[in-house]
JSON list of C-alpha atoms in Angstrom, two decimals:
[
{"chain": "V", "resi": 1, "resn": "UNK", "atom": "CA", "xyz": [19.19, -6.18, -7.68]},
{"chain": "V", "resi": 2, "resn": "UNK", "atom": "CA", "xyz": [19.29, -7.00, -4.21]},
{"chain": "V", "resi": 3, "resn": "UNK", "atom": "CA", "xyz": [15.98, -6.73, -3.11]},
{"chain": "V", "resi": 4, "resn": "UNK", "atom": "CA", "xyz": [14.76, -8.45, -6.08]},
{"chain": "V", "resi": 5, "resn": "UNK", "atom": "CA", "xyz": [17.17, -11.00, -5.32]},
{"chain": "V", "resi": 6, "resn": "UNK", "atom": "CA", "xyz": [15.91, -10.72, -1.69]},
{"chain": "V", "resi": 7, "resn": "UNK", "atom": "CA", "xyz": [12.20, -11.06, -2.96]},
{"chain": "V", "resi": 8, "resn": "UNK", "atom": "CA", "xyz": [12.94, -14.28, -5.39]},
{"chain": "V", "resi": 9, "resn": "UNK", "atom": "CA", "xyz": [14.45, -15.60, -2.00]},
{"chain": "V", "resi": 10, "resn": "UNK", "atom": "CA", "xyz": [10.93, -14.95, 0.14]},
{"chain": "V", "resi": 11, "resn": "UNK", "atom": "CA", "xyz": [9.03, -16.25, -2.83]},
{"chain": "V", "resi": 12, "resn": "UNK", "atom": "CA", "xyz": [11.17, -19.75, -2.61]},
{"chain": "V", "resi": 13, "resn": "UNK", "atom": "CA", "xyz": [11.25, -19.90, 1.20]},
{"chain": "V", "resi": 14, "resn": "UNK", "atom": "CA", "xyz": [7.72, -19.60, 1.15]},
{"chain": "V", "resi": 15, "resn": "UNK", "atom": "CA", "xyz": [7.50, -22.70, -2.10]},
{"chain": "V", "resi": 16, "resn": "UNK", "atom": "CA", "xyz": [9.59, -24.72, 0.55]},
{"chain": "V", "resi": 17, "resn": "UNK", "atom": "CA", "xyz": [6.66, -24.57, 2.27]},
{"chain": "V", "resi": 18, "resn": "UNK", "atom": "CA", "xyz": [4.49, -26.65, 0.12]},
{"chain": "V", "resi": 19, "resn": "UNK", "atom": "CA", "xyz": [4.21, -30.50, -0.61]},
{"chain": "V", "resi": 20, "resn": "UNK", "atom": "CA", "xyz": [7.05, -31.49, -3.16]},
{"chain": "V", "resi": 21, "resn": "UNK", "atom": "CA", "xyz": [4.50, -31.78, -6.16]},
{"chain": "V", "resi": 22, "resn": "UNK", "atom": "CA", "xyz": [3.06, -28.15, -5.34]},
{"chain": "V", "resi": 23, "resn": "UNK", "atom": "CA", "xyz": [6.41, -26.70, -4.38]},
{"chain": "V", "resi": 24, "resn": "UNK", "atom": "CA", "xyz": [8.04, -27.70, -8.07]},
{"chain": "V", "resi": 25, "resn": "UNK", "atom": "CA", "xyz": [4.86, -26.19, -9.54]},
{"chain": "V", "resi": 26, "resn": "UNK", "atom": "CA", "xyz": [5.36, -23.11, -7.75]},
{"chain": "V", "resi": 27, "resn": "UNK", "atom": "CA", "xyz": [8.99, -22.92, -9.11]},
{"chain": "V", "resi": 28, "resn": "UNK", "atom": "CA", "xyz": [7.47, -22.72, -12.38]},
{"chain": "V", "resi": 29, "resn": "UNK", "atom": "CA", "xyz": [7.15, -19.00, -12.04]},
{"chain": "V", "resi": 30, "resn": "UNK", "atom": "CA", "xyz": [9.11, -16.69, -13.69]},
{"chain": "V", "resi": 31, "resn": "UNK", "atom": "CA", "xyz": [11.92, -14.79, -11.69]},
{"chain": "V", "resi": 32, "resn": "UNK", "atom": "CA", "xyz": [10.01, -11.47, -12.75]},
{"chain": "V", "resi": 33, "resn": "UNK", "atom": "CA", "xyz": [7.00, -12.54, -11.40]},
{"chain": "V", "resi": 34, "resn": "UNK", "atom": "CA", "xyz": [8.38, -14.22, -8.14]},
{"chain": "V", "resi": 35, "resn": "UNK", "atom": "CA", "xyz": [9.23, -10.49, -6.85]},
{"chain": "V", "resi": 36, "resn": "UNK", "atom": "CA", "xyz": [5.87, -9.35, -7.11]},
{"chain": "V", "resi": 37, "resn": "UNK", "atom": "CA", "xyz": [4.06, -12.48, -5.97]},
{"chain": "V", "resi": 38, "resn": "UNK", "atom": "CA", "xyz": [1.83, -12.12, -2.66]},
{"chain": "V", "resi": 39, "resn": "UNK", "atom": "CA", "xyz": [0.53, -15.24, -2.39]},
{"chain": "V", "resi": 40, "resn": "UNK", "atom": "CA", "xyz": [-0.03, -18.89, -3.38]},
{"chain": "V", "resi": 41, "resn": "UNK", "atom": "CA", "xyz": [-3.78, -19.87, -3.56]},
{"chain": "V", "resi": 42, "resn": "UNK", "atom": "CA", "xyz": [-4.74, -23.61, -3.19]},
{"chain": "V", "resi": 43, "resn": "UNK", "atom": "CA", "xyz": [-8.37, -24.42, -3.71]},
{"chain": "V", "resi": 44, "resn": "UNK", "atom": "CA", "xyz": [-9.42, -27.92, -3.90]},
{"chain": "V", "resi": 45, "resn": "UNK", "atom": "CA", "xyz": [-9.98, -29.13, -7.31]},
{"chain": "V", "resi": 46, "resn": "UNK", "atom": "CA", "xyz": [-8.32, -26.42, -8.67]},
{"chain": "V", "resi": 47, "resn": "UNK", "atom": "CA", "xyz": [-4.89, -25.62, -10.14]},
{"chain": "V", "resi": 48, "resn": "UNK", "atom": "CA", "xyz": [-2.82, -22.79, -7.33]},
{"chain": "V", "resi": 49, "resn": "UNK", "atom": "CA", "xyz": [-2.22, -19.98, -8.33]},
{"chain": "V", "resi": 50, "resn": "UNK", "atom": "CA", "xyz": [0.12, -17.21, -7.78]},
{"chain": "V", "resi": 51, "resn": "UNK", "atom": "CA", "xyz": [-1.52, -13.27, -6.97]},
{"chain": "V", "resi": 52, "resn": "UNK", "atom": "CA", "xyz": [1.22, -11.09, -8.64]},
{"chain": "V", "resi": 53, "resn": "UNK", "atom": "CA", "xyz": [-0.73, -7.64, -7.94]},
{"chain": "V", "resi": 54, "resn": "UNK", "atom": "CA", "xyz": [-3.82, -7.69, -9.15]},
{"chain": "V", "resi": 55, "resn": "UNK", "atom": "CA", "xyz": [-3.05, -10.85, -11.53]},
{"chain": "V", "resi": 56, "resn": "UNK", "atom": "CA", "xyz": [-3.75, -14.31, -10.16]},
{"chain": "V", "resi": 57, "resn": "UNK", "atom": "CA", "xyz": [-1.83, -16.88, -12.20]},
{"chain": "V", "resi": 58, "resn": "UNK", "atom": "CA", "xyz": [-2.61, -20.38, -12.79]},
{"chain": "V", "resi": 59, "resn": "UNK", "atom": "CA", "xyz": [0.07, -22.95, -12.22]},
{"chain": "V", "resi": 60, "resn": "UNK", "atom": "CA", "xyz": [0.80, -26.60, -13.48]},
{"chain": "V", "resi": 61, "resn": "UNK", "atom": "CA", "xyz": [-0.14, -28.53, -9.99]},
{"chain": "V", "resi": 62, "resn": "UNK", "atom": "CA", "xyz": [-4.13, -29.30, -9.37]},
{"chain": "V", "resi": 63, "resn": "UNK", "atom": "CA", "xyz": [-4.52, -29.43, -5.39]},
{"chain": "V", "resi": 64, "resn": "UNK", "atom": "CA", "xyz": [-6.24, -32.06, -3.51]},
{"chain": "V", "resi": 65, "resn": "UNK", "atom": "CA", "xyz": [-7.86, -32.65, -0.08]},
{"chain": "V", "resi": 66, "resn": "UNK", "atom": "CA", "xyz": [-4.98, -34.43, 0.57]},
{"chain": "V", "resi": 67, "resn": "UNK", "atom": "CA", "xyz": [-2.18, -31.99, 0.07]},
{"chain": "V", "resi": 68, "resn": "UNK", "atom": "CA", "xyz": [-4.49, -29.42, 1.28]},
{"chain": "V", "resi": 69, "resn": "UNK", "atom": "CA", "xyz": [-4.05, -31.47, 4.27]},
{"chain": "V", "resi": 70, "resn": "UNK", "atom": "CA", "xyz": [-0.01, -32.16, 4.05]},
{"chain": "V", "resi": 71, "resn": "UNK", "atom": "CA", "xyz": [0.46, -28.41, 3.59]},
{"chain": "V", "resi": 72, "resn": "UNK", "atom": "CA", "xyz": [-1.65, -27.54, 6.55]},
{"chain": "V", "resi": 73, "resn": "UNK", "atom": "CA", "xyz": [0.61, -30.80, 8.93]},
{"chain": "V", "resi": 74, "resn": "UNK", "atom": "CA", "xyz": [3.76, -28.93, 6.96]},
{"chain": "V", "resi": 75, "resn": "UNK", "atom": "CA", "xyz": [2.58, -25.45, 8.08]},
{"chain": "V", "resi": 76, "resn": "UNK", "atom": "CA", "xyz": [1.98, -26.85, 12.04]},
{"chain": "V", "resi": 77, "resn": "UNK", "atom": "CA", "xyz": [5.46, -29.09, 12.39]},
{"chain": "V", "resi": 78, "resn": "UNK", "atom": "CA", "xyz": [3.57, -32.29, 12.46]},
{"chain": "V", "resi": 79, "resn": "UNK", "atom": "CA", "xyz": [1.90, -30.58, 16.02]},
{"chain": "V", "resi": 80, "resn": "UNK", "atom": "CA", "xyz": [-1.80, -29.66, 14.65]},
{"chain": "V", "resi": 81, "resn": "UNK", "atom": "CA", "xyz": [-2.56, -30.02, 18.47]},
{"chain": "V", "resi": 82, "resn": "UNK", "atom": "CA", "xyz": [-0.33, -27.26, 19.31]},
{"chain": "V", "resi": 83, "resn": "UNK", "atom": "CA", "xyz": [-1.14, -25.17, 17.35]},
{"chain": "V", "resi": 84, "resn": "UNK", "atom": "CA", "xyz": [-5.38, -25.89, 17.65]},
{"chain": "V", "resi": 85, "resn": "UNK", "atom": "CA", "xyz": [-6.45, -22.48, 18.22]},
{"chain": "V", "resi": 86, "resn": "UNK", "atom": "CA", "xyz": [-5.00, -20.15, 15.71]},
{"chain": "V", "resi": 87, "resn": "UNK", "atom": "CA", "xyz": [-6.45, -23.06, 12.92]},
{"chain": "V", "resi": 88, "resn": "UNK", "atom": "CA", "xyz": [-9.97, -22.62, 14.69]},
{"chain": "V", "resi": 89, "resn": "UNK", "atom": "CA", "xyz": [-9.16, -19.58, 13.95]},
{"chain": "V", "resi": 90, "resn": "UNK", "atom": "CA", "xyz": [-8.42, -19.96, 10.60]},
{"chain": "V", "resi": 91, "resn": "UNK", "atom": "CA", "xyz": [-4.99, -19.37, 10.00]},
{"chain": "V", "resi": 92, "resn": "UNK", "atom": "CA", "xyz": [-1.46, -20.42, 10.99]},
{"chain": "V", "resi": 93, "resn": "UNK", "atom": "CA", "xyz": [1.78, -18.56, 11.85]},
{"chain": "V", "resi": 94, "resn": "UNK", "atom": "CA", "xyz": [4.81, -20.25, 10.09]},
{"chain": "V", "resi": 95, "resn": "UNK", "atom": "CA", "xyz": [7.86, -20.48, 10.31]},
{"chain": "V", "resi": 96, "resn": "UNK", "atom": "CA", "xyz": [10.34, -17.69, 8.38]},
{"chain": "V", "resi": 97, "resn": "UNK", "atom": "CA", "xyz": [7.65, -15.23, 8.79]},
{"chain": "V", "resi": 98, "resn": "UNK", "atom": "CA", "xyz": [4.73, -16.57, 6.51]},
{"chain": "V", "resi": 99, "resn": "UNK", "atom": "CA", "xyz": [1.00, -16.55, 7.07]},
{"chain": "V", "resi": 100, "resn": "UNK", "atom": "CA", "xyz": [-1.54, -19.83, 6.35]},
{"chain": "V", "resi": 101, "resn": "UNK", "atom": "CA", "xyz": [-5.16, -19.02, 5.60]},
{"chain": "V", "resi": 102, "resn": "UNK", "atom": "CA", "xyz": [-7.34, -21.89, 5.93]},
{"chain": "V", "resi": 103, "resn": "UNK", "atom": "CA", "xyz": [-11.22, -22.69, 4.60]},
{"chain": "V", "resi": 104, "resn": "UNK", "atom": "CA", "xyz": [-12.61, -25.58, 5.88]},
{"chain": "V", "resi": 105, "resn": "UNK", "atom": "CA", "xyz": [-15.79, -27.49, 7.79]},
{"chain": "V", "resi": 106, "resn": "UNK", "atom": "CA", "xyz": [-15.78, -26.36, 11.15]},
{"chain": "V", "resi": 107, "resn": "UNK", "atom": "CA", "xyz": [-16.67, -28.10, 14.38]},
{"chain": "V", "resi": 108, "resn": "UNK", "atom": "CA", "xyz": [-18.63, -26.84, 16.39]},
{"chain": "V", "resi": 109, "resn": "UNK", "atom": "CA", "xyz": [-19.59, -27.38, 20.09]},
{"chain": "V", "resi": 110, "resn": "UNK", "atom": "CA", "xyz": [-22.20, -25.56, 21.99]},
{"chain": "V", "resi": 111, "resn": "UNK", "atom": "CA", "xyz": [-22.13, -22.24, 20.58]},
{"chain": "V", "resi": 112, "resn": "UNK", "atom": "CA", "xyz": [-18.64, -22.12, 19.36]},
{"chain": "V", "resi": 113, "resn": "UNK", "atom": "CA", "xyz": [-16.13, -23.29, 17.16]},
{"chain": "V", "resi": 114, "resn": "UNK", "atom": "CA", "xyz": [-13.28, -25.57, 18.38]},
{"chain": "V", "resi": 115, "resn": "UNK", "atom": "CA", "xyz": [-11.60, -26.88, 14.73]},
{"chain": "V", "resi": 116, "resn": "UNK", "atom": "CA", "xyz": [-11.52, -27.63, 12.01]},
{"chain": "V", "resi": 117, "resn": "UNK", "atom": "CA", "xyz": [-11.79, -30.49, 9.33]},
{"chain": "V", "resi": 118, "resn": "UNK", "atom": "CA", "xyz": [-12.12, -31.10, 5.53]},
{"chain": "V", "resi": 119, "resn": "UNK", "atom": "CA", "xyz": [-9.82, -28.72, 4.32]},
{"chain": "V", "resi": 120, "resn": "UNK", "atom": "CA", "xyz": [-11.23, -27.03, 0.81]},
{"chain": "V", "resi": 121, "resn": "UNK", "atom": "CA", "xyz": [-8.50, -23.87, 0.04]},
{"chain": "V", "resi": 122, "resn": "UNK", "atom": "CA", "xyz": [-5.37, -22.73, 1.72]},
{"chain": "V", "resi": 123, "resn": "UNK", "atom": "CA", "xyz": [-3.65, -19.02, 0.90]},
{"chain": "V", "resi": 124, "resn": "UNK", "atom": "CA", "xyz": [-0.14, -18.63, 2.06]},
{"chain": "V", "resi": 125, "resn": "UNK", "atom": "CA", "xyz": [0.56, -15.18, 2.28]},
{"chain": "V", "resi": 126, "resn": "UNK", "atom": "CA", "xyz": [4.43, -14.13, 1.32]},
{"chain": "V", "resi": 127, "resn": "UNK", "atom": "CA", "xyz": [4.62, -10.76, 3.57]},
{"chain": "V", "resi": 128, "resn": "UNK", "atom": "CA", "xyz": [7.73, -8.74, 2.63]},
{"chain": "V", "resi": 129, "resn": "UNK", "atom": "CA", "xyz": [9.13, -5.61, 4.75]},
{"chain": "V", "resi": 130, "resn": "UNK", "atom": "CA", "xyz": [9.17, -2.53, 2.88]},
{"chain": "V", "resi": 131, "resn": "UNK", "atom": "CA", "xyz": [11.68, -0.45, 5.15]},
{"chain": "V", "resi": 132, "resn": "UNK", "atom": "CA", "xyz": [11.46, 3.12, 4.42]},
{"chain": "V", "resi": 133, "resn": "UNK", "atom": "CA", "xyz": [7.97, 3.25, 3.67]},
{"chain": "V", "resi": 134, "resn": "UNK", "atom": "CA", "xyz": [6.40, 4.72, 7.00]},
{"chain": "V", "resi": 135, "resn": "UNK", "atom": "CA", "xyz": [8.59, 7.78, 6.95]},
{"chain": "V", "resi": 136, "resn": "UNK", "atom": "CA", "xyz": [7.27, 10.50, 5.73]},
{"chain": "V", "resi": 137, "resn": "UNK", "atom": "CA", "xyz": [3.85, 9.32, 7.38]},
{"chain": "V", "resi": 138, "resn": "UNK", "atom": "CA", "xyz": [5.47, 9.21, 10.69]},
{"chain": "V", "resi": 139, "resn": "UNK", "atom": "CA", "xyz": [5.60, 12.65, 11.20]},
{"chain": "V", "resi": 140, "resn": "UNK", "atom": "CA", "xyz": [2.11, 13.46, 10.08]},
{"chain": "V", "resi": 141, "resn": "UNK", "atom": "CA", "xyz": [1.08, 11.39, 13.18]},
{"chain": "V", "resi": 142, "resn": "UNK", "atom": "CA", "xyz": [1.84, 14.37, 15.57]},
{"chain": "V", "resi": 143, "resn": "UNK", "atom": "CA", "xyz": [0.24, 17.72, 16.47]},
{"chain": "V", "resi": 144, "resn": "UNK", "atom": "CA", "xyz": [1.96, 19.63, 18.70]},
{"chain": "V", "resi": 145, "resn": "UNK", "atom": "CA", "xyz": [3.80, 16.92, 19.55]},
{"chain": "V", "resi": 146, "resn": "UNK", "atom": "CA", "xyz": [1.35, 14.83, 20.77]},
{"chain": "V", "resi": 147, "resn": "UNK", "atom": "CA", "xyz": [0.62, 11.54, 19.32]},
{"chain": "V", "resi": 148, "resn": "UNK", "atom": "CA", "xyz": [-2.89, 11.25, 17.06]},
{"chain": "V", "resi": 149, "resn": "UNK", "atom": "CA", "xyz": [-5.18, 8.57, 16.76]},
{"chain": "V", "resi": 150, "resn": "UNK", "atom": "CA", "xyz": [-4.92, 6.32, 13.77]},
{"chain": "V", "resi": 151, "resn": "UNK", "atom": "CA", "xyz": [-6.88, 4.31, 11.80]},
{"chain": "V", "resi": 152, "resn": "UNK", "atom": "CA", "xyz": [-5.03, 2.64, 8.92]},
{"chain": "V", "resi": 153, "resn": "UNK", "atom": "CA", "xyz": [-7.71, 1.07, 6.05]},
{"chain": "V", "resi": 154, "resn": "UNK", "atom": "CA", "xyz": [-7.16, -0.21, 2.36]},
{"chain": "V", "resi": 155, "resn": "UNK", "atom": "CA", "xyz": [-8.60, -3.70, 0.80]},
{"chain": "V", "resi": 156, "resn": "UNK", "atom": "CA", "xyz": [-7.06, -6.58, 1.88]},
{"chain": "V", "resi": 157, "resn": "UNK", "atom": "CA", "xyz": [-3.25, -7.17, 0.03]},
{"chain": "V", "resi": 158, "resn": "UNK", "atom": "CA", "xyz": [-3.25, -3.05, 0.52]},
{"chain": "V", "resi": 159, "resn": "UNK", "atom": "CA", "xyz": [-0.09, -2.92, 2.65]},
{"chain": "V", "resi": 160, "resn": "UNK", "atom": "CA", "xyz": [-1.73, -1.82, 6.04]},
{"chain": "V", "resi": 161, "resn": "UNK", "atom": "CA", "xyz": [0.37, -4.65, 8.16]},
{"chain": "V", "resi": 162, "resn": "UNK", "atom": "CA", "xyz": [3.66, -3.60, 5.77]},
{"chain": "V", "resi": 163, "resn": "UNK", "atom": "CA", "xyz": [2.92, 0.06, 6.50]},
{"chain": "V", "resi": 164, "resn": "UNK", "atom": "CA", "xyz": [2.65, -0.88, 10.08]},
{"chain": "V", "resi": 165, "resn": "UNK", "atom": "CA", "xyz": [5.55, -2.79, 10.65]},
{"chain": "V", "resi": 166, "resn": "UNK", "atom": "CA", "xyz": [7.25, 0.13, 9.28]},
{"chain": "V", "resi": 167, "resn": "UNK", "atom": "CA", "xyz": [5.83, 3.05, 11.34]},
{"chain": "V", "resi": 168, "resn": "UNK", "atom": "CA", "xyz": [6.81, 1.18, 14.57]},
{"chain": "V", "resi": 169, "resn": "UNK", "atom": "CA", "xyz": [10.38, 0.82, 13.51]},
{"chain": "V", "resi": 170, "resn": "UNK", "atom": "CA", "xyz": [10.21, 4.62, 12.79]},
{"chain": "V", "resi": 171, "resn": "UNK", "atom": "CA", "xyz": [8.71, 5.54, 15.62]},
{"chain": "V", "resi": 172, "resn": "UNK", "atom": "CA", "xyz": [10.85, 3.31, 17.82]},
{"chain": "V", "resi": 173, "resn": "UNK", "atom": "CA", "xyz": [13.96, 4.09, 15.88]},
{"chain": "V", "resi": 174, "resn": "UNK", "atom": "CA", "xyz": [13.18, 8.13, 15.55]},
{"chain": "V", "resi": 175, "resn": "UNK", "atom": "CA", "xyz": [13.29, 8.07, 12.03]},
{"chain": "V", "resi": 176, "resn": "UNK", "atom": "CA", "xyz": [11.23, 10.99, 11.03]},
{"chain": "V", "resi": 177, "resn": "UNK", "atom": "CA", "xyz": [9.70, 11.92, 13.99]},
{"chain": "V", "resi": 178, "resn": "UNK", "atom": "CA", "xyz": [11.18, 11.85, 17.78]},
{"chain": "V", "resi": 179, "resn": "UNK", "atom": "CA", "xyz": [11.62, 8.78, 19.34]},
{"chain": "V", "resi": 180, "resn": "UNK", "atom": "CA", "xyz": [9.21, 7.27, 21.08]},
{"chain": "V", "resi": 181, "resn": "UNK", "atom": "CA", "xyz": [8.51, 4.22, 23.11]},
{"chain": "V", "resi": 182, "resn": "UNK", "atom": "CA", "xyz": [6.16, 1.55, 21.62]},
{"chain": "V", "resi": 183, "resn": "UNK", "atom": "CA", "xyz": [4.19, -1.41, 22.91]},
{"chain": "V", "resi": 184, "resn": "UNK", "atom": "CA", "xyz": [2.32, -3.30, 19.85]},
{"chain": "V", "resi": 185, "resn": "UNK", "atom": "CA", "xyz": [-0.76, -5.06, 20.80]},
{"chain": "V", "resi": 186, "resn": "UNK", "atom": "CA", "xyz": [-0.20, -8.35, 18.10]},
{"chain": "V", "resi": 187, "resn": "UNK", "atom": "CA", "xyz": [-2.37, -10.61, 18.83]},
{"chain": "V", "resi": 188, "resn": "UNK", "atom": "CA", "xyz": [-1.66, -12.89, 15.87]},
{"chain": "V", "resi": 189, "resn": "UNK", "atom": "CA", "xyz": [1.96, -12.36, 15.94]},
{"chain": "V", "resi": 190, "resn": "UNK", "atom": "CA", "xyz": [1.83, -11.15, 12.15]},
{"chain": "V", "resi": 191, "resn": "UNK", "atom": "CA", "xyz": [2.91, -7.74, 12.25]},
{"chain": "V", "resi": 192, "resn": "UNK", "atom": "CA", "xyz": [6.32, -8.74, 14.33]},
{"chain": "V", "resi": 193, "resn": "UNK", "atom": "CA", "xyz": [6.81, -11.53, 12.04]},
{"chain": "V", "resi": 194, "resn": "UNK", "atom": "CA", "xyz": [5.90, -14.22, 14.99]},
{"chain": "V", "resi": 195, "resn": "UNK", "atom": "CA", "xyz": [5.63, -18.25, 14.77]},
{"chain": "V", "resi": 196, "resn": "UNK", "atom": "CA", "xyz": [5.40, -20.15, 18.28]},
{"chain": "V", "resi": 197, "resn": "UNK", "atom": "CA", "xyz": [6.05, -17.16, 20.14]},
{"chain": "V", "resi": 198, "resn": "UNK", "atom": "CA", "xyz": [9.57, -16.56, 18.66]}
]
């Protein structure tokens, strides 16, 4: 019960993300399904959806350019400026731990891409932490107690950041293997959980 109840709570935080008309849509999901939702797709001209698994589910709100647009000023504080280059990059950290995916025209200058423009879909991603999960992998990282090369790989919505997140806690923490000290290389800030550097 508490982790679902902990789940329904991500799956809300991450509605409060949303333009009012999208975020009462969202609520329109069943408390079953809340707990297993991974994320809310916005395409324009389209209803969103929620991907529960492998099920995408349509839901009563039809997005628009324009709250394509208020989701993405929503998702950046009102400060696209700031945060410029992870959205030429195509994405945005938020706030409470959530991930924006962003489609779009892009502008380009020279040889390179410096924005973006004309929103046309939007996937916020609802990451959860599965504690407990990298354990008995942990171990199996070691030979002779030395540390082995690792390549984590599954499709994308596969768990590979979860399972992540998890191995350096138990790898920091000793849980399941010795202790050890860790530096993470997160570029994006998404395995740590990161928005504006915090």
């Amino acid at each position: 019960p508490l982790e679902r109840e902990g789940t329904d709570m991500r799956y809300e935080a991450a509605a409060a993300l949303l333009p009012e008309e999208l975020r009462r849509a969202a609520l329109t999901l069943p408390p079953p399904l809340r707990c297993r939702a991974e994320e809310l797709r916005l395409r324009a001209g389209r209803p969103m959806t929620a991907l529960t698994g492998e099920e995408e589910r349509p839901l009563p709100a039809t997005v628009t350019p324009r709250l394509l647009e208020e989701l993405c000023d929503r998702a950046a504080e009102y400060s696209r400026y700031a945060a410029a280059e992870t959205i030429r990059q195509g994405y945005l950290s938020v706030r409470g731990g959530f991930r924006l995916g962003l489609c779009g025209t892009a502008v380009i200058k020279g040889e390179e891409s410096t924005g973006m423009r004309q929103l046309s879909s939007a996937v916020l991603r609802i990451g959860r932490e599965k504690t407990g999960i990298g354990r008995t992998l942990a171990s199996r990282l070691f030979r002779d107690g030395r540390f082995f090369s690792t390549l984590l790989l599954s499709p994308p919505g596969g768990g590979k950041t979860t399972l992540l997140r998890d191995l350096v806690r138990c790898l920091s923490d000793g849980d399941g293997c010795p202790d050890r000290r860790v530096a993470l290389l997160d570029e994006r800030g998404e395995v740590a959980v990161m928005c504006g550097g915090i």
